[in-house]
C-alpha cells in the first residue's frame, strides 16, 4: 500500500488490488487510520473478473510482475481496465540479474539454472528475502515485452538504474549489472 498512498497524496483517485488478504487488510488498516480515499480490493489481478468493468487512466505495478503466476492473465486485465491512451508503469527486479554473492541478494533465477530457463522457483536460502516463502517466476525480458505487445501495451520509456555507490562498494570485484528495471507503456489499439 505504500505506492498507492503516495499516488493518492499526489491527487490521484486510487484503487489497490492484491491477491493477499493479509496485505489488503494491512493496507485497509492504514487507510482507516489515515484516510486518503483509497479503495483496496482483495482479488487475483490475473482473473477476468478482476476489477469488473472499472476503467483507469493508469495502472502501476511495483515489484509484483514476477510474483504473478499468470502473467498473460494479469496483463489482459491491465489492458482491459486501461482507458485508450492510458499508461502502465512498472518496476521490477531486472530479469537478467543473477544476484550478488556479496549482498546475498535475491537473484532473478535459482542457483543451477540460468537466464534462459524460465519458470517458477522458490529460494532454499532464508537470506534471500521473501523468495523462500512465496517463490517467484523467472521470465526473460523478451517474454515480458512480447506479452505487453500482444495486449497493446507499447513501451514509452525504460530505464535500468545503476546500482547505488553503497551497493557497488559492497559488491566490489563483481560485475556491475542492472538490478532493477523501470518502464512505462501506453495502451494502443490492437486488431483490425
PDB file of C-alpha atoms in Angstrom:
ATOM      1  CA  UNK A   1       0.000   0.000   0.000  1.00  0.00           C
ATOM      2  CA  UNK A   2       2.951   2.432   0.193  1.00  0.00           C
ATOM      3  CA  UNK A   3       2.834   3.252  -3.511  1.00  0.00           C
ATOM      4  CA  UNK A   4      -0.957   3.618  -3.569  1.00  0.00           C
ATOM      5  CA  UNK A   5      -0.723   6.060  -0.680  1.00  0.00           C
ATOM      6  CA  UNK A   6       1.958   8.161  -2.364  1.00  0.00           C
ATOM      7  CA  UNK A   7      -0.036   8.357  -5.609  1.00  0.00           C
ATOM      8  CA  UNK A   8      -3.179   9.318  -3.634  1.00  0.00           C
ATOM      9  CA  UNK A   9      -1.241  12.046  -1.786  1.00  0.00           C
ATOM     10  CA  UNK A  10      -0.398  13.483  -5.204  1.00  0.00           C
ATOM     11  CA  UNK A  11      -4.089  13.801  -6.025  1.00  0.00           C
ATOM     12  CA  UNK A  12      -4.994  10.587  -7.869  1.00  0.00           C
ATOM     13  CA  UNK A  13      -8.137   8.572  -7.215  1.00  0.00           C
ATOM     14  CA  UNK A  14      -6.624   5.184  -6.358  1.00  0.00           C
ATOM     15  CA  UNK A  15      -7.737   1.555  -6.256  1.00  0.00           C
ATOM     16  CA  UNK A  16      -5.271  -1.027  -4.953  1.00  0.00           C
ATOM     17  CA  UNK A  17      -5.582  -4.731  -5.745  1.00  0.00           C
ATOM     18  CA  UNK A  18      -3.719  -7.695  -4.268  1.00  0.00           C
ATOM     19  CA  UNK A  19      -4.226 -11.446  -4.086  1.00  0.00           C
ATOM     20  CA  UNK A  20      -3.005 -11.462  -0.476  1.00  0.00           C
ATOM     21  CA  UNK A  21      -5.841 -10.909   2.001  1.00  0.00           C
ATOM     22  CA  UNK A  22      -3.251 -10.185   4.712  1.00  0.00           C
ATOM     23  CA  UNK A  23      -1.633  -7.388   2.674  1.00  0.00           C
ATOM     24  CA  UNK A  24      -5.026  -5.901   1.753  1.00  0.00           C
ATOM     25  CA  UNK A  25      -6.075  -5.986   5.436  1.00  0.00           C
ATOM     26  CA  UNK A  26      -2.845  -4.213   6.402  1.00  0.00           C
ATOM     27  CA  UNK A  27      -3.395  -1.528   3.733  1.00  0.00           C
ATOM     28  CA  UNK A  28      -7.044  -1.099   4.793  1.00  0.00           C
ATOM     29  CA  UNK A  29      -5.988  -0.626   8.424  1.00  0.00           C
ATOM     30  CA  UNK A  30      -3.566   2.115   7.410  1.00  0.00           C
ATOM     31  CA  UNK A  31      -6.291   3.705   5.254  1.00  0.00           C
ATOM     32  CA  UNK A  32      -8.696   3.703   8.221  1.00  0.00           C
ATOM     33  CA  UNK A  33      -6.054   5.370  10.420  1.00  0.00           C
ATOM     34  CA  UNK A  34      -5.087   7.967   7.773  1.00  0.00           C
ATOM     35  CA  UNK A  35      -7.841   8.190   5.136  1.00  0.00           C
ATOM     36  CA  UNK A  36      -6.817   9.181   1.610  1.00  0.00           C
ATOM     37  CA  UNK A  37      -9.875   7.770  -0.171  1.00  0.00           C
ATOM     38  CA  UNK A  38      -8.155   4.616  -1.443  1.00  0.00           C
ATOM     39  CA  UNK A  39     -10.275   1.581  -2.287  1.00  0.00           C
ATOM     40  CA  UNK A  40      -8.402  -1.677  -1.607  1.00  0.00           C
ATOM     41  CA  UNK A  41      -9.686  -4.794  -3.381  1.00  0.00           C
ATOM     42  CA  UNK A  42      -8.825  -8.382  -2.496  1.00  0.00           C
ATOM     43  CA  UNK A  43      -8.691 -10.147  -5.869  1.00  0.00           C
ATOM     44  CA  UNK A  44      -6.478 -12.013  -8.293  1.00  0.00           C
ATOM     45  CA  UNK A  45      -5.482  -9.497 -10.991  1.00  0.00           C
ATOM     46  CA  UNK A  46      -4.980 -12.359 -13.453  1.00  0.00           C
ATOM     47  CA  UNK A  47      -8.663 -13.371 -13.487  1.00  0.00           C
ATOM     48  CA  UNK A  48     -11.197 -11.998 -15.990  1.00  0.00           C
ATOM     49  CA  UNK A  49     -13.421 -10.834 -13.093  1.00  0.00           C
ATOM     50  CA  UNK A  50     -10.704  -8.658 -11.549  1.00  0.00           C
ATOM     51  CA  UNK A  51     -11.973  -5.103 -11.169  1.00  0.00           C
ATOM     52  CA  UNK A  52     -15.048  -5.958 -13.293  1.00  0.00           C
ATOM     53  CA  UNK A  53     -15.885  -3.031 -15.581  1.00  0.00           C
ATOM     54  CA  UNK A  54     -13.639  -0.471 -13.866  1.00  0.00           C
ATOM     55  CA  UNK A  55     -11.661   1.928 -16.073  1.00  0.00           C
ATOM     56  CA  UNK A  56      -8.445   3.709 -15.149  1.00  0.00           C
ATOM     57  CA  UNK A  57      -6.132   6.310 -16.656  1.00  0.00           C
ATOM     58  CA  UNK A  58      -3.128   4.388 -15.376  1.00  0.00           C
ATOM     59  CA  UNK A  59      -2.029   1.129 -13.785  1.00  0.00           C
ATOM     60  CA  UNK A  60       1.120   0.802 -11.680  1.00  0.00           C
ATOM     61  CA  UNK A  61       2.806  -2.434 -10.608  1.00  0.00           C
ATOM     62  CA  UNK A  62       5.708  -2.127  -8.193  1.00  0.00           C
ATOM     63  CA  UNK A  63       7.855  -5.249  -7.989  1.00  0.00           C
ATOM     64  CA  UNK A  64       4.893  -7.581  -8.480  1.00  0.00           C
ATOM     65  CA  UNK A  65       5.174  -8.948 -12.017  1.00  0.00           C
ATOM     66  CA  UNK A  66       7.470 -11.823 -11.062  1.00  0.00           C
ATOM     67  CA  UNK A  67       5.120 -12.728  -8.205  1.00  0.00           C
ATOM     68  CA  UNK A  68       2.189 -13.230 -10.598  1.00  0.00           C
ATOM     69  CA  UNK A  69       1.962 -16.786 -11.923  1.00  0.00           C
ATOM     70  CA  UNK A  70      -0.378 -15.944 -14.815  1.00  0.00           C
ATOM     71  CA  UNK A  71       1.408 -13.025 -16.468  1.00  0.00           C
ATOM     72  CA  UNK A  72      -0.779 -13.167 -19.578  1.00  0.00           C
ATOM     73  CA  UNK A  73      -3.961 -13.028 -17.459  1.00  0.00           C
ATOM     74  CA  UNK A  74      -2.675 -10.099 -15.405  1.00  0.00           C
ATOM     75  CA  UNK A  75      -1.623  -8.113 -18.468  1.00  0.00           C
ATOM     76  CA  UNK A  76      -5.002  -8.890 -20.087  1.00  0.00           C
ATOM     77  CA  UNK A  77      -6.589  -7.265 -17.021  1.00  0.00           C
ATOM     78  CA  UNK A  78      -4.285  -4.251 -17.325  1.00  0.00           C
ATOM     79  CA  UNK A  79      -5.269  -3.879 -20.985  1.00  0.00           C
ATOM     80  CA  UNK A  80      -8.981  -4.309 -20.187  1.00  0.00           C
ATOM     81  CA  UNK A  81      -9.118  -1.725 -17.382  1.00  0.00           C
ATOM     82  CA  UNK A  82      -6.973   0.935 -19.092  1.00  0.00           C
ATOM     83  CA  UNK A  83      -8.710   3.693 -21.000  1.00  0.00           C
ATOM     84  CA  UNK A  84      -7.383   4.250 -24.552  1.00  0.00           C
ATOM     85  CA  UNK A  85      -4.041   6.047 -24.287  1.00  0.00           C
ATOM     86  CA  UNK A  86      -3.754   5.053 -20.619  1.00  0.00           C
ATOM     87  CA  UNK A  87      -0.381   4.162 -19.115  1.00  0.00           C
ATOM     88  CA  UNK A  88       1.027   1.073 -17.449  1.00  0.00           C
ATOM     89  CA  UNK A  89       4.130   1.738 -15.340  1.00  0.00           C
ATOM     90  CA  UNK A  90       6.094  -0.964 -13.586  1.00  0.00           C
ATOM     91  CA  UNK A  91       9.273  -1.577 -11.633  1.00  0.00           C
ATOM     92  CA  UNK A  92      10.812  -4.992 -11.173  1.00  0.00           C
ATOM     93  CA  UNK A  93      13.946  -6.877 -10.286  1.00  0.00           C
ATOM     94  CA  UNK A  94      15.760  -6.947 -13.623  1.00  0.00           C
ATOM     95  CA  UNK A  95      15.157 -10.363 -15.254  1.00  0.00           C
ATOM     96  CA  UNK A  96      18.861 -10.642 -16.154  1.00  0.00           C
ATOM     97  CA  UNK A  97      20.035 -10.064 -12.560  1.00  0.00           C
ATOM     98  CA  UNK A  98      21.969 -13.123 -11.343  1.00  0.00           C
ATOM     99  CA  UNK A  99      22.126 -11.965  -7.713  1.00  0.00           C
ATOM    100  CA  UNK A 100      25.096 -10.825  -5.686  1.00  0.00           C
ATOM    101  CA  UNK A 101      27.285 -13.061  -3.587  1.00  0.00           C
ATOM    102  CA  UNK A 102      28.373 -10.064  -1.509  1.00  0.00           C
ATOM    103  CA  UNK A 103      24.807  -8.971  -0.743  1.00  0.00           C
ATOM    104  CA  UNK A 104      23.269 -12.412  -0.863  1.00  0.00           C
ATOM    105  CA  UNK A 105      20.613 -10.535  -2.812  1.00  0.00           C
ATOM    106  CA  UNK A 106      17.702 -12.316  -4.403  1.00  0.00           C
ATOM    107  CA  UNK A 107      18.574 -13.297  -7.956  1.00  0.00           C
ATOM    108  CA  UNK A 108      16.048 -13.462 -10.796  1.00  0.00           C
ATOM    109  CA  UNK A 109      16.527 -17.220 -11.180  1.00  0.00           C
ATOM    110  CA  UNK A 110      17.623 -20.047  -8.879  1.00  0.00           C
ATOM    111  CA  UNK A 111      21.147 -21.346  -8.492  1.00  0.00           C
ATOM    112  CA  UNK A 112      21.781 -24.074 -11.035  1.00  0.00           C
ATOM    113  CA  UNK A 113      19.521 -22.524 -13.642  1.00  0.00           C
ATOM    114  CA  UNK A 114      20.148 -19.582 -15.896  1.00  0.00           C
ATOM    115  CA  UNK A 115      18.555 -16.688 -17.671  1.00  0.00           C
ATOM    116  CA  UNK A 116      17.024 -18.773 -20.465  1.00  0.00           C
ATOM    117  CA  UNK A 117      15.395 -21.282 -18.097  1.00  0.00           C
ATOM    118  CA  UNK A 118      12.023 -19.694 -17.318  1.00  0.00           C
ATOM    119  CA  UNK A 119       9.711 -20.942 -14.617  1.00  0.00           C
ATOM    120  CA  UNK A 120       8.514 -20.723 -11.044  1.00  0.00           C
ATOM    121  CA  UNK A 121      11.032 -21.263  -8.264  1.00  0.00           C
ATOM    122  CA  UNK A 122      11.466 -20.909  -4.534  1.00  0.00           C
ATOM    123  CA  UNK A 123      14.722 -19.967  -2.860  1.00  0.00           C
ATOM    124  CA  UNK A 124      16.091 -22.509  -0.389  1.00  0.00           C
ATOM    125  CA  UNK A 125      18.134 -19.756   1.311  1.00  0.00           C
ATOM    126  CA  UNK A 126      16.458 -17.678   4.049  1.00  0.00           C
ATOM    127  CA  UNK A 127      18.905 -14.817   3.354  1.00  0.00           C
ATOM    128  CA  UNK A 128      17.206 -14.096   0.023  1.00  0.00           C
ATOM    129  CA  UNK A 129      14.216 -12.146   1.326  1.00  0.00           C
ATOM    130  CA  UNK A 130      10.674 -13.336   0.707  1.00  0.00           C
ATOM    131  CA  UNK A 131      11.565 -15.833  -2.034  1.00  0.00           C
ATOM    132  CA  UNK A 132      11.756 -18.803   0.386  1.00  0.00           C
ATOM    133  CA  UNK A 133       8.137 -18.132   1.452  1.00  0.00           C
ATOM    134  CA  UNK A 134       6.307 -17.039  -1.697  1.00  0.00           C
ATOM    135  CA  UNK A 135       8.557 -18.038  -4.573  1.00  0.00           C
ATOM    136  CA  UNK A 136       8.961 -16.177  -7.836  1.00  0.00           C
ATOM    137  CA  UNK A 137       8.556 -16.569 -11.573  1.00  0.00           C
ATOM    138  CA  UNK A 138      11.619 -16.045 -13.692  1.00  0.00           C
ATOM    139  CA  UNK A 139      10.874 -14.790 -17.188  1.00  0.00           C
ATOM    140  CA  UNK A 140      13.180 -13.414 -19.834  1.00  0.00           C
ATOM    141  CA  UNK A 141      12.840  -9.741 -20.713  1.00  0.00           C
ATOM    142  CA  UNK A 142      11.547 -10.760 -24.158  1.00  0.00           C
ATOM    143  CA  UNK A 143       8.710 -12.702 -22.511  1.00  0.00           C
ATOM    144  CA  UNK A 144       7.565  -9.585 -20.650  1.00  0.00           C
ATOM    145  CA  UNK A 145       7.892  -7.286 -23.663  1.00  0.00           C
ATOM    146  CA  UNK A 146       6.125  -9.687 -26.043  1.00  0.00           C
ATOM    147  CA  UNK A 147       3.278 -10.187 -23.544  1.00  0.00           C
ATOM    148  CA  UNK A 148       2.828  -6.423 -23.249  1.00  0.00           C
ATOM    149  CA  UNK A 149       2.846  -6.024 -27.046  1.00  0.00           C
ATOM    150  CA  UNK A 150       0.229  -8.789 -27.532  1.00  0.00           C
ATOM    151  CA  UNK A 151      -2.064  -6.780 -25.267  1.00  0.00           C
ATOM    152  CA  UNK A 152      -1.463  -3.445 -26.988  1.00  0.00           C
ATOM    153  CA  UNK A 153       0.913  -2.059 -24.364  1.00  0.00           C
ATOM    154  CA  UNK A 154       3.890  -0.424 -26.036  1.00  0.00           C
ATOM    155  CA  UNK A 155       6.953   0.813 -24.156  1.00  0.00           C
ATOM    156  CA  UNK A 156       7.323   4.624 -23.974  1.00  0.00           C
ATOM    157  CA  UNK A 157      10.433   4.600 -21.816  1.00  0.00           C
ATOM    158  CA  UNK A 158      12.603   2.195 -19.903  1.00  0.00           C
ATOM    159  CA  UNK A 159      15.491   2.697 -17.514  1.00  0.00           C
ATOM    160  CA  UNK A 160      17.930   0.318 -15.879  1.00  0.00           C
ATOM    161  CA  UNK A 161      19.231   2.353 -12.938  1.00  0.00           C
ATOM    162  CA  UNK A 162      22.828   1.610 -11.964  1.00  0.00           C
ATOM    163  CA  UNK A 163      23.398   0.147  -8.508  1.00  0.00           C
ATOM    164  CA  UNK A 164      23.971   2.675  -5.744  1.00  0.00           C
ATOM    165  CA  UNK A 165      27.525   3.588  -4.691  1.00  0.00           C
ATOM    166  CA  UNK A 166      26.966   1.656  -1.450  1.00  0.00           C
ATOM    167  CA  UNK A 167      25.919  -1.442  -3.392  1.00  0.00           C
ATOM    168  CA  UNK A 168      28.945  -1.198  -5.714  1.00  0.00           C
ATOM    169  CA  UNK A 169      31.303  -0.862  -2.713  1.00  0.00           C
ATOM    170  CA  UNK A 170      29.871  -3.972  -1.034  1.00  0.00           C
ATOM    171  CA  UNK A 171      29.953  -5.978  -4.271  1.00  0.00           C
ATOM    172  CA  UNK A 172      33.492  -4.852  -5.214  1.00  0.00           C
ATOM    173  CA  UNK A 173      35.004  -7.236  -7.727  1.00  0.00           C
ATOM    174  CA  UNK A 174      31.648  -8.423  -9.030  1.00  0.00           C
ATOM    175  CA  UNK A 175      30.494  -7.380 -12.477  1.00  0.00           C
ATOM    176  CA  UNK A 176      28.177  -4.384 -12.347  1.00  0.00           C
ATOM    177  CA  UNK A 177      24.848  -5.286 -13.931  1.00  0.00           C
ATOM    178  CA  UNK A 178      21.430  -3.668 -13.673  1.00  0.00           C
ATOM    179  CA  UNK A 179      19.478  -4.771 -10.626  1.00  0.00           C
ATOM    180  CA  UNK A 180      16.176  -3.048 -11.409  1.00  0.00           C
ATOM    181  CA  UNK A 181      14.142  -2.252 -14.480  1.00  0.00           C
ATOM    182  CA  UNK A 182      11.578   0.551 -14.545  1.00  0.00           C
ATOM    183  CA  UNK A 183       9.357   1.188 -17.585  1.00  0.00           C
ATOM    184  CA  UNK A 184       6.233   2.886 -18.799  1.00  0.00           C
ATOM    185  CA  UNK A 185       3.916   1.652 -21.556  1.00  0.00           C
ATOM    186  CA  UNK A 186       0.869   3.200 -23.160  1.00  0.00           C
ATOM    187  CA  UNK A 187      -2.218   1.443 -24.447  1.00  0.00           C
ATOM    188  CA  UNK A 188      -2.695   1.389 -28.194  1.00  0.00           C
ATOM    189  CA  UNK A 189      -5.460  -0.101 -30.289  1.00  0.00           C
ATOM    190  CA  UNK A 190      -4.656  -3.677 -31.366  1.00  0.00           C
ATOM    191  CA  UNK A 191      -6.527  -5.537 -34.076  1.00  0.00           C
ATOM    192  CA  UNK A 192      -8.335  -4.737 -37.280  1.00  0.00           C
TER     193      UNK A 192
END
